[in-house]
Coordinates of C-alpha atoms in Angstrom, one line a residue:
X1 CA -67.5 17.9 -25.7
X2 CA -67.3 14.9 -23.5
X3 CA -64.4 12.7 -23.5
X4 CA -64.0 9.3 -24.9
X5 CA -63.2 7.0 -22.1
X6 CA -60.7 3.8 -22.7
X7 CA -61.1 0.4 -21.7
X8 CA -58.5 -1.0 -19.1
X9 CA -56.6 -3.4 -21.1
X10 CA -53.6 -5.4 -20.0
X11 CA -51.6 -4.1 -22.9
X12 CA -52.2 -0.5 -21.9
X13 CA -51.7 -0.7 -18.5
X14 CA -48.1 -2.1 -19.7
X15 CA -47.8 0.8 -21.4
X16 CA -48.9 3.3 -19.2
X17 CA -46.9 1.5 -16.3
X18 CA -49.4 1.4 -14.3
X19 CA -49.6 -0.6 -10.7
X20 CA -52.2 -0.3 -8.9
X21 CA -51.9 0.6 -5.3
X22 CA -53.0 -1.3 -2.2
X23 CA -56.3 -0.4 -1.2
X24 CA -57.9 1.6 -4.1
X25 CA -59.3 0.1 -7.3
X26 CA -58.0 1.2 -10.9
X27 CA -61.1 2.9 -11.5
X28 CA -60.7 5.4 -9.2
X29 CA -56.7 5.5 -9.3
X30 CA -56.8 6.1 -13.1
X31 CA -59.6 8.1 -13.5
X32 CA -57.9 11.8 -13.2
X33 CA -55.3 10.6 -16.1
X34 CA -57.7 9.6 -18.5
X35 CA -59.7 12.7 -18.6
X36 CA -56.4 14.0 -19.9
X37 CA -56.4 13.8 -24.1
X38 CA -53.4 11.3 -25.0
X39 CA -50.2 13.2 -25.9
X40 CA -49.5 11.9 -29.8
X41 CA -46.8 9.9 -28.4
X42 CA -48.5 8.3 -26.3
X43 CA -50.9 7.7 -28.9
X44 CA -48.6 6.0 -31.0
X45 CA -47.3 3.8 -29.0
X46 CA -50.4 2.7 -27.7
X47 CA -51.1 2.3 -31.9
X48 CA -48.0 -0.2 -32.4
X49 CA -47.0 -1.2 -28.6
X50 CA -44.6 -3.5 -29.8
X51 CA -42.4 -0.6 -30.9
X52 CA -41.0 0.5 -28.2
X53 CA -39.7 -3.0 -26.5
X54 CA -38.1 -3.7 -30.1
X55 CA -36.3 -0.5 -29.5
X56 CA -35.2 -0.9 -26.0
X57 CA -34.5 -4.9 -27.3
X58 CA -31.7 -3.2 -29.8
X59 CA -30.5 -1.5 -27.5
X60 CA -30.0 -4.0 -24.6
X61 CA -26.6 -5.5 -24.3
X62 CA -26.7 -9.4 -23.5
X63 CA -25.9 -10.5 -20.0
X64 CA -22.5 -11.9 -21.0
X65 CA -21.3 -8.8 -23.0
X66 CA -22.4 -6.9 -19.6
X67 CA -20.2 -9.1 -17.4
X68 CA -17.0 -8.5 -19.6
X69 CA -17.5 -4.7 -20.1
X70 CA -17.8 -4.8 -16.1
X71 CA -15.1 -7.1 -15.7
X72 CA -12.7 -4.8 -17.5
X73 CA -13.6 -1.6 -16.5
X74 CA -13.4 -3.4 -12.7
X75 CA -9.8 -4.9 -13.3
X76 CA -8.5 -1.1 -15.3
X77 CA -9.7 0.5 -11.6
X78 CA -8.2 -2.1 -9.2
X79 CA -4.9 -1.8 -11.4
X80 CA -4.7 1.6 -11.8
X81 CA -4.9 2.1 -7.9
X82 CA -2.3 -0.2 -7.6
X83 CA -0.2 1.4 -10.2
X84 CA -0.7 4.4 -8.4
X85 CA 0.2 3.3 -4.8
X86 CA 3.5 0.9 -6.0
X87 CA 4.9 4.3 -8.3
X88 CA 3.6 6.9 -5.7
X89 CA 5.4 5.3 -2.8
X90 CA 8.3 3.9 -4.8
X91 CA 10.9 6.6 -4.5
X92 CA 12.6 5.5 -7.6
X93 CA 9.7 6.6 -9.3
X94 CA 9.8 9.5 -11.9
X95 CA 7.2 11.1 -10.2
X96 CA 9.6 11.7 -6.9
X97 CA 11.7 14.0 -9.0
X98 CA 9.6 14.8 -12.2
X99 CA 6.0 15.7 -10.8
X100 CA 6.1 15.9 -7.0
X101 CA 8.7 18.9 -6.5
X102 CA 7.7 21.0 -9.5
X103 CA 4.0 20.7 -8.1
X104 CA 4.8 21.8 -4.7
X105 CA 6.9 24.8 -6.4
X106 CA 3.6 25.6 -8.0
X107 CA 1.4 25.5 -4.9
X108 CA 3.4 26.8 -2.6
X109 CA 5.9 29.7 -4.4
X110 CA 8.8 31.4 -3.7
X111 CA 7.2 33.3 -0.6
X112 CA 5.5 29.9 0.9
X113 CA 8.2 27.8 0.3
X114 CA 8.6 27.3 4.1
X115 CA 5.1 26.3 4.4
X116 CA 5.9 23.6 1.2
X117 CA 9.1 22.0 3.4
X118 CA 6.6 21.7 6.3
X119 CA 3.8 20.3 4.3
X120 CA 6.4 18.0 2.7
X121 CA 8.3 16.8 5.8
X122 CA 4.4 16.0 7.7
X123 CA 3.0 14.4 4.5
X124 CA 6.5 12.1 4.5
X125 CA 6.0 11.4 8.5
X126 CA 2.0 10.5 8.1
X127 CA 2.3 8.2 5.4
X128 CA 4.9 6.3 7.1
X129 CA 3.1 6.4 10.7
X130 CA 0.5 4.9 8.1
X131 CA 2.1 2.2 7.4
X132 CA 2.8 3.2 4.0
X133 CA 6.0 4.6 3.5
X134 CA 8.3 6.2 0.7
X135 CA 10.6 3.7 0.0
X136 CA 13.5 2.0 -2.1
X137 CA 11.3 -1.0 -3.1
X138 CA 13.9 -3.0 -4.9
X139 CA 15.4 -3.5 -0.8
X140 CA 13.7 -4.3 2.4
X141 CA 13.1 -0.8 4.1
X142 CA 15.1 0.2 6.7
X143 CA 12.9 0.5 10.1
X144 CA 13.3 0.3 13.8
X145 CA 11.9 -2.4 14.5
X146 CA 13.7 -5.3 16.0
X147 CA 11.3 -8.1 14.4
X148 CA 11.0 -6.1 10.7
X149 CA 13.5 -7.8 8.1
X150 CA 16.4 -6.4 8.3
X151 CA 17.7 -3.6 5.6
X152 CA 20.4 -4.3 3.6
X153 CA 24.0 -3.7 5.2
X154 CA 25.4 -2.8 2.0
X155 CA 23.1 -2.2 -0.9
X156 CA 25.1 -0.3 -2.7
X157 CA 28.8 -1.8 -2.4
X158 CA 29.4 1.6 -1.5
X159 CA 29.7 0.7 2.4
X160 CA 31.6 2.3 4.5
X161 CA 32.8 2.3 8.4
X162 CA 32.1 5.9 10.7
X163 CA 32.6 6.6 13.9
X164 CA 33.6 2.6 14.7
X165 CA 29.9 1.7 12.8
X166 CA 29.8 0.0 9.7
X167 CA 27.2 1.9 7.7
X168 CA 25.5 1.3 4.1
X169 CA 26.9 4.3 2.3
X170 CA 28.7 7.8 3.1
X171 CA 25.5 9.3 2.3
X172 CA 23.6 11.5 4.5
X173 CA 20.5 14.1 5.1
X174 CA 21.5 16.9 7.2
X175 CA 19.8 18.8 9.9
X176 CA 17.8 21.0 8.5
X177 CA 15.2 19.0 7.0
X178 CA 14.0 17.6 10.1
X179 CA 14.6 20.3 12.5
X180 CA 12.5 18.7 15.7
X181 CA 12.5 15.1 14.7
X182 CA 9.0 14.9 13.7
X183 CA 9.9 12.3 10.8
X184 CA 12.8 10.5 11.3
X185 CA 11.9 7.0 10.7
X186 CA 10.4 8.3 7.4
X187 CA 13.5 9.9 6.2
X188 CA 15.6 6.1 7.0
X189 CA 13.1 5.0 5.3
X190 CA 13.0 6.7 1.9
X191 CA 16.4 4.7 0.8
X192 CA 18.6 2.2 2.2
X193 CA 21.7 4.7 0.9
X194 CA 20.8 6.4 3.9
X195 CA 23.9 5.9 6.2
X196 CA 23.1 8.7 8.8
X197 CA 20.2 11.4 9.9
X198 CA 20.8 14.0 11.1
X199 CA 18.0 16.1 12.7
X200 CA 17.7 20.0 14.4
X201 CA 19.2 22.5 15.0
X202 CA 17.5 22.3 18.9
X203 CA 18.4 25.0 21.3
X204 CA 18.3 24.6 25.0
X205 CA 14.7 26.1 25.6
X206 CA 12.2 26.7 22.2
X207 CA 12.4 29.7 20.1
X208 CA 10.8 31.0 17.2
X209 CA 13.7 31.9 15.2
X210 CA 13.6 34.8 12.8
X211 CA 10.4 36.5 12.0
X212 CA 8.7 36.5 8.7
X213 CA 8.8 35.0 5.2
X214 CA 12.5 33.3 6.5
X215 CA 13.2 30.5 3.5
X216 CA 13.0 31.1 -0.2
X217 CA 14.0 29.1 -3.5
X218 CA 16.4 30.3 -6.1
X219 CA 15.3 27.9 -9.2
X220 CA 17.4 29.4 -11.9
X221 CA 20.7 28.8 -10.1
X222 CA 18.8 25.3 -7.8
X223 CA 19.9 26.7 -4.5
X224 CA 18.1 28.2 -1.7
X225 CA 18.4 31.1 0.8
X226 CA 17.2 31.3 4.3
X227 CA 17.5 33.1 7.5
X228 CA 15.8 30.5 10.1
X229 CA 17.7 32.1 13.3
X230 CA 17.3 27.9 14.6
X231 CA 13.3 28.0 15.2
X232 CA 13.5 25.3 17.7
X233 CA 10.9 23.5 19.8
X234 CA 13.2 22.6 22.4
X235 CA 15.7 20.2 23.3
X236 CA 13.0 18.3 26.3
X237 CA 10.5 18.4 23.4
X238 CA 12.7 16.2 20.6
X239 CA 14.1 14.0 24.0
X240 CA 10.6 13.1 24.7
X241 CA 10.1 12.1 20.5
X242 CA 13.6 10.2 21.1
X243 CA 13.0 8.7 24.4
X244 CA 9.3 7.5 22.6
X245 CA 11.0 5.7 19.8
X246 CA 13.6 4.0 22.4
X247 CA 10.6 2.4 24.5
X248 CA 8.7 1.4 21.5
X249 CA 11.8 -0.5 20.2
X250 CA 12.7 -1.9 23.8
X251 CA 8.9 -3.3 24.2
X252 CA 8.9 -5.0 20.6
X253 CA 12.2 -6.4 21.6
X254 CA 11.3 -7.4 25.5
X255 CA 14.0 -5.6 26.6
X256 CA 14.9 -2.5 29.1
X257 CA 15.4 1.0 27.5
X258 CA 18.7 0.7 28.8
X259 CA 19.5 -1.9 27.4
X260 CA 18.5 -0.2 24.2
X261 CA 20.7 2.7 24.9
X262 CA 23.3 0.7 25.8
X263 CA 23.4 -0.7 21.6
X264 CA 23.2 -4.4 23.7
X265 CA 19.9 -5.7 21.3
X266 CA 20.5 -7.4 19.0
X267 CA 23.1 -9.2 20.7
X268 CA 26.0 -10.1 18.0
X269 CA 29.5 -8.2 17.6
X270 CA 28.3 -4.7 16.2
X271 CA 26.3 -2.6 18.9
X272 CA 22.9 -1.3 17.9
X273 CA 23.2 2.3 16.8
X274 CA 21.1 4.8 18.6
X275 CA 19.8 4.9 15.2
X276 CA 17.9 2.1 16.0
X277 CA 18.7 0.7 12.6
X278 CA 22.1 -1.7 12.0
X279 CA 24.4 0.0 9.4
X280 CA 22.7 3.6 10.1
X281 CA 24.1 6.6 12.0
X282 CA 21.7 9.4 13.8
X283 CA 23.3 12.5 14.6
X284 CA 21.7 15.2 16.7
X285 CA 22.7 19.3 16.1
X286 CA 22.9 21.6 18.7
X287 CA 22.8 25.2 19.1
X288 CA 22.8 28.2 21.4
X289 CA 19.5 29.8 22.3
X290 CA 19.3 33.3 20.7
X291 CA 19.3 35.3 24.0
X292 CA 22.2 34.1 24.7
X293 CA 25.1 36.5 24.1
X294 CA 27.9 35.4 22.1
X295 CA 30.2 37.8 24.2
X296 CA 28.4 35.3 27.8
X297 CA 30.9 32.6 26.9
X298 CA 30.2 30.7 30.2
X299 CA 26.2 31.4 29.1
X300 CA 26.9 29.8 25.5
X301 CA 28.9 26.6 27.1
X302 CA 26.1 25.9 29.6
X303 CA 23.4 26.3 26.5
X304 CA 25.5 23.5 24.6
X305 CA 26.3 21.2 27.3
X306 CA 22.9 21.5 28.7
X307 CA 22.3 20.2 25.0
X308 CA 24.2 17.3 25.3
X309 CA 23.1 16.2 28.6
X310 CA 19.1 16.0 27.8
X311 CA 19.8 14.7 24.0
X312 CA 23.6 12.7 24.3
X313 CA 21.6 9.7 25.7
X314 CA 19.7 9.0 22.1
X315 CA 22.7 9.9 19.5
X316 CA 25.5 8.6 17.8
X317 CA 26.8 11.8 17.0
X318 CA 26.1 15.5 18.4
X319 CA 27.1 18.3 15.8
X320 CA 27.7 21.5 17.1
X321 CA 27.1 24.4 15.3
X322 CA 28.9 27.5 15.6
X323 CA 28.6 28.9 12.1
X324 CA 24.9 29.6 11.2
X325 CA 24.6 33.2 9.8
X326 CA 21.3 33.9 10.7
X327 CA 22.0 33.7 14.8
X328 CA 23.9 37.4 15.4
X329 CA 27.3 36.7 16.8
X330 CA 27.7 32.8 16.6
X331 CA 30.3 32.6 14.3
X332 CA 32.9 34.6 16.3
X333 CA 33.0 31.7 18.2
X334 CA 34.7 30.1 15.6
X335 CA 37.8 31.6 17.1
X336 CA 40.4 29.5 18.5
X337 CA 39.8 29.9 22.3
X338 CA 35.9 30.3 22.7
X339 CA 35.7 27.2 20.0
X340 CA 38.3 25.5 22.1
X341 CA 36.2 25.9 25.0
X342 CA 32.7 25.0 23.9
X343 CA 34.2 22.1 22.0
X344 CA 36.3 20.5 25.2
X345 CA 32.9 21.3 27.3
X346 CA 30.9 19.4 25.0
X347 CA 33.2 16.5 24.6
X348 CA 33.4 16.2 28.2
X349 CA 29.4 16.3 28.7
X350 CA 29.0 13.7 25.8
X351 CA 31.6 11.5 27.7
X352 CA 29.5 11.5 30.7
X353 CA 26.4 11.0 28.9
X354 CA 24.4 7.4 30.6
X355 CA 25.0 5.2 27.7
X356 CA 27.6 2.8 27.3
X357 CA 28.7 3.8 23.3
X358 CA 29.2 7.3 24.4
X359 CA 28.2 9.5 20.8
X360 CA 30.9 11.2 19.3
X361 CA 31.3 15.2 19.1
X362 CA 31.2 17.1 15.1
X363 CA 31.6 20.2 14.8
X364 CA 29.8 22.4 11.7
X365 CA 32.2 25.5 10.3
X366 CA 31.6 28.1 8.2
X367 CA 32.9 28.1 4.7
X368 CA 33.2 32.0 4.7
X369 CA 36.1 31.7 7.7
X370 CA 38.3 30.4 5.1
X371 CA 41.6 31.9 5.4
X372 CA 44.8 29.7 6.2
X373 CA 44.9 31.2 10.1
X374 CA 41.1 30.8 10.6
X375 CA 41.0 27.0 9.4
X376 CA 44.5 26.6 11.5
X377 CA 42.4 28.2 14.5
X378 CA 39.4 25.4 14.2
X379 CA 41.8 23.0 13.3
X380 CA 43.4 23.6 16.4
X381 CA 40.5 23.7 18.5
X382 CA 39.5 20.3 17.2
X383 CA 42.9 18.6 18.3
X384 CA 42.8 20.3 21.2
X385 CA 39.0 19.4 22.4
X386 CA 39.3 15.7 21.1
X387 CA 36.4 16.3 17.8
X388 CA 35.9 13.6 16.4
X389 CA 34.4 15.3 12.9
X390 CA 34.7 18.4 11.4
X391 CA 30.9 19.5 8.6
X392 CA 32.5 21.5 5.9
X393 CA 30.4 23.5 5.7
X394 CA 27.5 25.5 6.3
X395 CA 25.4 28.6 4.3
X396 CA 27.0 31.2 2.6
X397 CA 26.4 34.6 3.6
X398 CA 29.3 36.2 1.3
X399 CA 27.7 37.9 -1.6
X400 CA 30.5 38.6 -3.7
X401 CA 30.8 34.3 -4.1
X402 CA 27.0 34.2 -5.4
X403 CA 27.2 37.1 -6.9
X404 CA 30.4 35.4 -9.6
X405 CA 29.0 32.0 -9.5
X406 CA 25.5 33.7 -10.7
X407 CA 27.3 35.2 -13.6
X408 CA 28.5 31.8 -14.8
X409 CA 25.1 31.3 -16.5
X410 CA 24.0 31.9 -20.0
X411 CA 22.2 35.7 -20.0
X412 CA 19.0 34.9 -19.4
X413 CA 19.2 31.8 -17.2
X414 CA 18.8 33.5 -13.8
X415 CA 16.1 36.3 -13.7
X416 CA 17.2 39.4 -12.6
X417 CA 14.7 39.5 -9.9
X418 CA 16.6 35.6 -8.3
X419 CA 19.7 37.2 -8.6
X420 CA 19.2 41.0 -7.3
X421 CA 17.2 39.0 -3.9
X422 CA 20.3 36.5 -3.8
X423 CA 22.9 39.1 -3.8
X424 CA 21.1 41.3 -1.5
X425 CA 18.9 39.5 0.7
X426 CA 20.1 38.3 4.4
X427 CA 20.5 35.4 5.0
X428 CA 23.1 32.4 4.0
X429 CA 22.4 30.5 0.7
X430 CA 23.2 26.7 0.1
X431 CA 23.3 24.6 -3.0
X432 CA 25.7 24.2 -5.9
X433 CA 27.3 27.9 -5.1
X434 CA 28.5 26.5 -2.8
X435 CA 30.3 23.4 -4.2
X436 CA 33.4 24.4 -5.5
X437 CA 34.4 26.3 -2.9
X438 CA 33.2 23.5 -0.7
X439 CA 35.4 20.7 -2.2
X440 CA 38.6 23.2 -1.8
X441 CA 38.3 23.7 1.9
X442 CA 37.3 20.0 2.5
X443 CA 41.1 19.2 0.9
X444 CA 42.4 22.0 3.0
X445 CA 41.1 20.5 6.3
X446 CA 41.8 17.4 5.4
X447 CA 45.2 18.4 4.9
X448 CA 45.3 20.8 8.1
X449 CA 44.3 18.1 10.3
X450 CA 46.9 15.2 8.6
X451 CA 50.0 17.8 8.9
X452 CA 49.0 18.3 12.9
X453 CA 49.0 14.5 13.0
X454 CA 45.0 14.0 13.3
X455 CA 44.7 11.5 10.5
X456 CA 41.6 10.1 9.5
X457 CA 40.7 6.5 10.2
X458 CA 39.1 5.6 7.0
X459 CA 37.9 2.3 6.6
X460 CA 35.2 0.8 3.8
X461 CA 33.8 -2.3 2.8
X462 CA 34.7 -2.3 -0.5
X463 CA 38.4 -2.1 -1.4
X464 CA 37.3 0.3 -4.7
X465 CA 35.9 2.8 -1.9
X466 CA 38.6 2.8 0.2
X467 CA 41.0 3.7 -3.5
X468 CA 38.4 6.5 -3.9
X469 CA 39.4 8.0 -0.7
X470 CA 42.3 10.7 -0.9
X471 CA 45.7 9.4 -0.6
X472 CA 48.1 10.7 1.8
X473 CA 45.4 10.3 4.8
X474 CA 47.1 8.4 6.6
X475 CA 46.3 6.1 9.4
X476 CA 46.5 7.4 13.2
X477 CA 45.1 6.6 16.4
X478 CA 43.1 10.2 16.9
X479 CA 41.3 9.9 13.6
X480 CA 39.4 13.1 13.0
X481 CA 36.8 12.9 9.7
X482 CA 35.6 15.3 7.1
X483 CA 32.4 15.5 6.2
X484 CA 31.4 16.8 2.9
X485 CA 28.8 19.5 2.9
X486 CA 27.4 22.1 0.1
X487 CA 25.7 21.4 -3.5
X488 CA 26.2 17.6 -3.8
X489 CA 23.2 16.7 -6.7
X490 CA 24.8 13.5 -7.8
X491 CA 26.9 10.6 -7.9
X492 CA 30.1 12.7 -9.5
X493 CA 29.9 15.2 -7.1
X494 CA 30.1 13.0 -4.0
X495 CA 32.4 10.8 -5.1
X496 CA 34.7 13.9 -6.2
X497 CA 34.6 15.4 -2.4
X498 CA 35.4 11.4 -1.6
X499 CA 38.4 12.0 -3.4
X500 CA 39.3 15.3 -2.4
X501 CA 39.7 14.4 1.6
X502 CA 35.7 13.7 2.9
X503 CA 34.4 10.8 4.6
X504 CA 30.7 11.1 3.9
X505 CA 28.6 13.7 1.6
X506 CA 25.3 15.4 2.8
X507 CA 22.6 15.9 0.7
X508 CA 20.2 18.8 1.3
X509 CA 19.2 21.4 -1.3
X510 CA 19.5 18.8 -4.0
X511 CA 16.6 17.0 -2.9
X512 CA 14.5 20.2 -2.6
X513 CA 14.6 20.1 -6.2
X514 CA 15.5 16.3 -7.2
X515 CA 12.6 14.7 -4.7
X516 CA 12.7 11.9 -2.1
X517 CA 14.7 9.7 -4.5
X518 CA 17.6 11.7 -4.9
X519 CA 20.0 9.9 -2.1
X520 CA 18.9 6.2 -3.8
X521 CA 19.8 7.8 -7.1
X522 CA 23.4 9.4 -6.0
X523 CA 23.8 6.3 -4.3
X524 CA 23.4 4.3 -7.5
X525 CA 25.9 6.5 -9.6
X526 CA 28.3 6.3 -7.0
X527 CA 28.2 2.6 -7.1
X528 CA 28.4 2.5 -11.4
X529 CA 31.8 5.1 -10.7
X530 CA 33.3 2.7 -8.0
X531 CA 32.6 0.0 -10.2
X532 CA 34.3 1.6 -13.1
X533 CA 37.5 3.2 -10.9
X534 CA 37.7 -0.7 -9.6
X535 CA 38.0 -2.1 -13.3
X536 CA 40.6 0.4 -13.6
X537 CA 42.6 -0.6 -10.3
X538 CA 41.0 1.5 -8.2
X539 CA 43.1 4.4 -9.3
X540 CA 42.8 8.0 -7.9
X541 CA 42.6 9.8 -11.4

């Protein structure tokens, strides 16, 4: 049957949508399709051709409606990406203690939770080598850099003065976090509460520390357990990251890395911290290497002094830590003559150090040396070496103390499987277990070191800070300080070691699990307690 052939009209070439190509006719282009029978559809609209452009007519929004829908769904992106990037670099933000820590809990659990501190501590470090970094933003962000506004001196009204600085608050981030100084701008950066970093431990030459899964979470209880055995890159390694952040500052300001060093820029009545910040402290912890044997006491003096000779020249403070209780031996040199001996070593290295604010000398203890003739020993030691400081205190490796604070939970809180690996695992646990029995040895040295005449020299900026502090100091010319370490979450807790004999608080575990904004947050109870205690006369209650 032959085929009916179609004439070529304009209107069904519109409807077929058909173009005809450059260099053939429409005869011959066309041809093959219209052998083919028209599909009904086809048919049809063919039939009524007007159909189908009344449809698509309907269904066409007008130009202006188009703009606005665009408009809007333009201006909910652009706003939602910068909702995103003020709350998500905002460490005031809910998300810092809400969303962020819980998340990295769930990626990285119990058994990776080393691999979440480093992924943490590198994400915090890029994003401020970015230029984008977590931060306070109802304050200018603390930074080295001599032409960047500078941070508030007192944001708080929780000021106080350390070590002859004036710095913004007793708050501080211990070593720990930052063990190799991979992100210490970052960390100033995350508050202006920040009064001092302190970074390490570093050992003379690098080691691996302990081998194996080395760090783990206890949730139900909010502490932590580790066994590091100070994994160290090296003390030439973190001078070289020191000595890189001197000569950046010196060639922003047009001035000599000595001059840096020396604390002579800015030039005005309070020296530049090695900090590199004004009204921030950086403290630098030391430690011996573990082939050195604890029993080689001239071996262990030259590791620490060798210490203080490659890193003195960029800190404010060097802490020396004799108390870990994942290195085997260190802590018997918390006995009174090797301790006397490392301490006057290092105190006479960090007086020779080429800078002309020499940094002072802290030394971290153990809480677990705790009875009356050990803390008289260190106590001793201090006095006789010329400490300046005394970290109160490090892990706890005595079970029997986790073990009762454990069973002060409701049955059920702690999972039997937290608290069989916390009463049985090796290694030295931190967080609130740590707390009470923290606060009752920082009133004991306290007390220890005012009876033998080494009072503190406690100064603040506030008159309600300095009626917080514990009375019965005293005043002296060979001050020596306490510094409050172990379980501090909040406001309460600081300002209770405050009152019980401590200069400053550190702030460790309590951010593992309360995010980047917990030392803004403290900070901000403190100041709503020193407010209240000052309406009140400033009275020690």
């Amino acid at each position: 049957m032959p085929v009916a052939r179609l004439p070529i009209t304009p209107r069904l070439r519109n409807s077929l949508c058909l173009r005809q190509p450059a260099g053939r006719t429409l005869t011959t282009w066309t041809a093959p399709l219209l052998r083919t029978p028209l599909r009904p559809r086809l048919q049809a609209s063919i039939a009524n051709p007007t159909s189908q452009r009344q449809i698509g007519t309907k269904a066409k929004r007008s130009p202006t409606a188009q703009k606005f829908r665009n408009a809007i769904v333009s201006t909910s992106i652009v706003g939602g990406i910068i909702a995103g990037y003020v709350l998500g670099t905002d460490t005031r933000s809910a998300i810092h203690q809400y969303v962020v820590p819980p998340l990295l809990r769930l990626v990285f659990p119990d058994t990776s939770a080393e691999a979440a501190h480093t992924v943490g501590v590198t994400a915090l470090s890029r994003l401020h080598s970015l230029g984008i970094p977590l931060h306070d933003r109802s304050f200018a962000t603390p930074t080295a850099d001599p032409n960047a506004p500078p941070a508030p001196a007192n944001p708080f009204g929780i000021a106080i003065e350390l070590f002859g600085h004036p710095i913004a608050s007793p708050l501080m981030i211990p070593a720990g976090l930052d063990k190799h100084g991979d992100a210490i701008d970052a960390l100033y950066a995350i508050s202006p509460a920040v009064g001092l970093v302190e970074i390490g431990c570093v050992t003379p030459k690098p080691q691996p520390g302990n081998p194996g899964t080395r760090v783990w979470r206890l949730p139900g209880s909010e502490g932590m357990l580790n066994r590091y055995g100070f994994n160290s890159v090296g003390s030439e390694a973190v001078a070289r990251k020191l000595r890189n952040r001197v000569r950046q500052y010196a060639k922003k300001a047009g001035v000599s890395e000595q001059d840096v060093l020396d604390g002579l820029y800015p030039e005005n009545t309070t020296p530049l911290p090695a900090s590199l910040i004004p009204g921030r402290l950086f403290a630098v912890q030391i430690g011996k290497n573990a082939s050195t044997p604890a029993t080689d006491l001239e071996a262990v003096v030259r590791d620490y002094k060798s210490c203080v000779e490659v890193l003195g020249p960029y800190a404010d403070v060097i802490v020396v830590n004799v108390s870990s209780p994942n290195t085997p031996g260190l802590r018997t040199l918390q006995a009174r003559e090797p301790l006397t001996r490392i301490l006057s070593e290092v105190v006479d290295a960090a007086n020779k150090v080429g800078r002309r604010i020499k940094p002072k000398v802290v030394v971290k203890v153990s809480p677990d040396e705790d009875t009356d003739a050990q803390v008289a020993d260190i106590v001793h030691a201090i006095g006789k070496a010329g400490v300046s400081g005394v970290i109160v205190g490090n892990t706890t490796s005595r079970k029997s103390d986790v073990k009762k604070y454990l069973d002060t939970f409701p049955e059920g809180r702690i999972k039997i499987a937290e608290r069989k690996f916390a009463e049985e695992e090796l290694g030295g646990v931190s967080g609130p277990v740590l707390y009470p029995r923290m606060l009752t040895l920082v009133e004991r040295y306290r007390n220890e070191l005012d009876r033998v005449g080494l009072w503190e020299k406690f100064e603040a900026a506030q008159p309600t800070i300095e009626g917080l502090q514990k009375e019965g100091s005293g005043r002296g010319d060979r001050g020596v300080v306490v510094l409050a370490s172990g379980g501090i979450r909040d406001g309460k807790g600081a300002i209770e070691a405050m009152k019980r004999g401590a200069g400053g608080a550190f702030i460790y575990t309590g951010m593992v699990y309360g995010g980047v904004g917990t030392i803004g947050r403290v900070a901000r109870e403190m100041a709503q307690i020193v407010q209240a205690e000052g309406r009140r006369g400033g009275k020690n209650e």
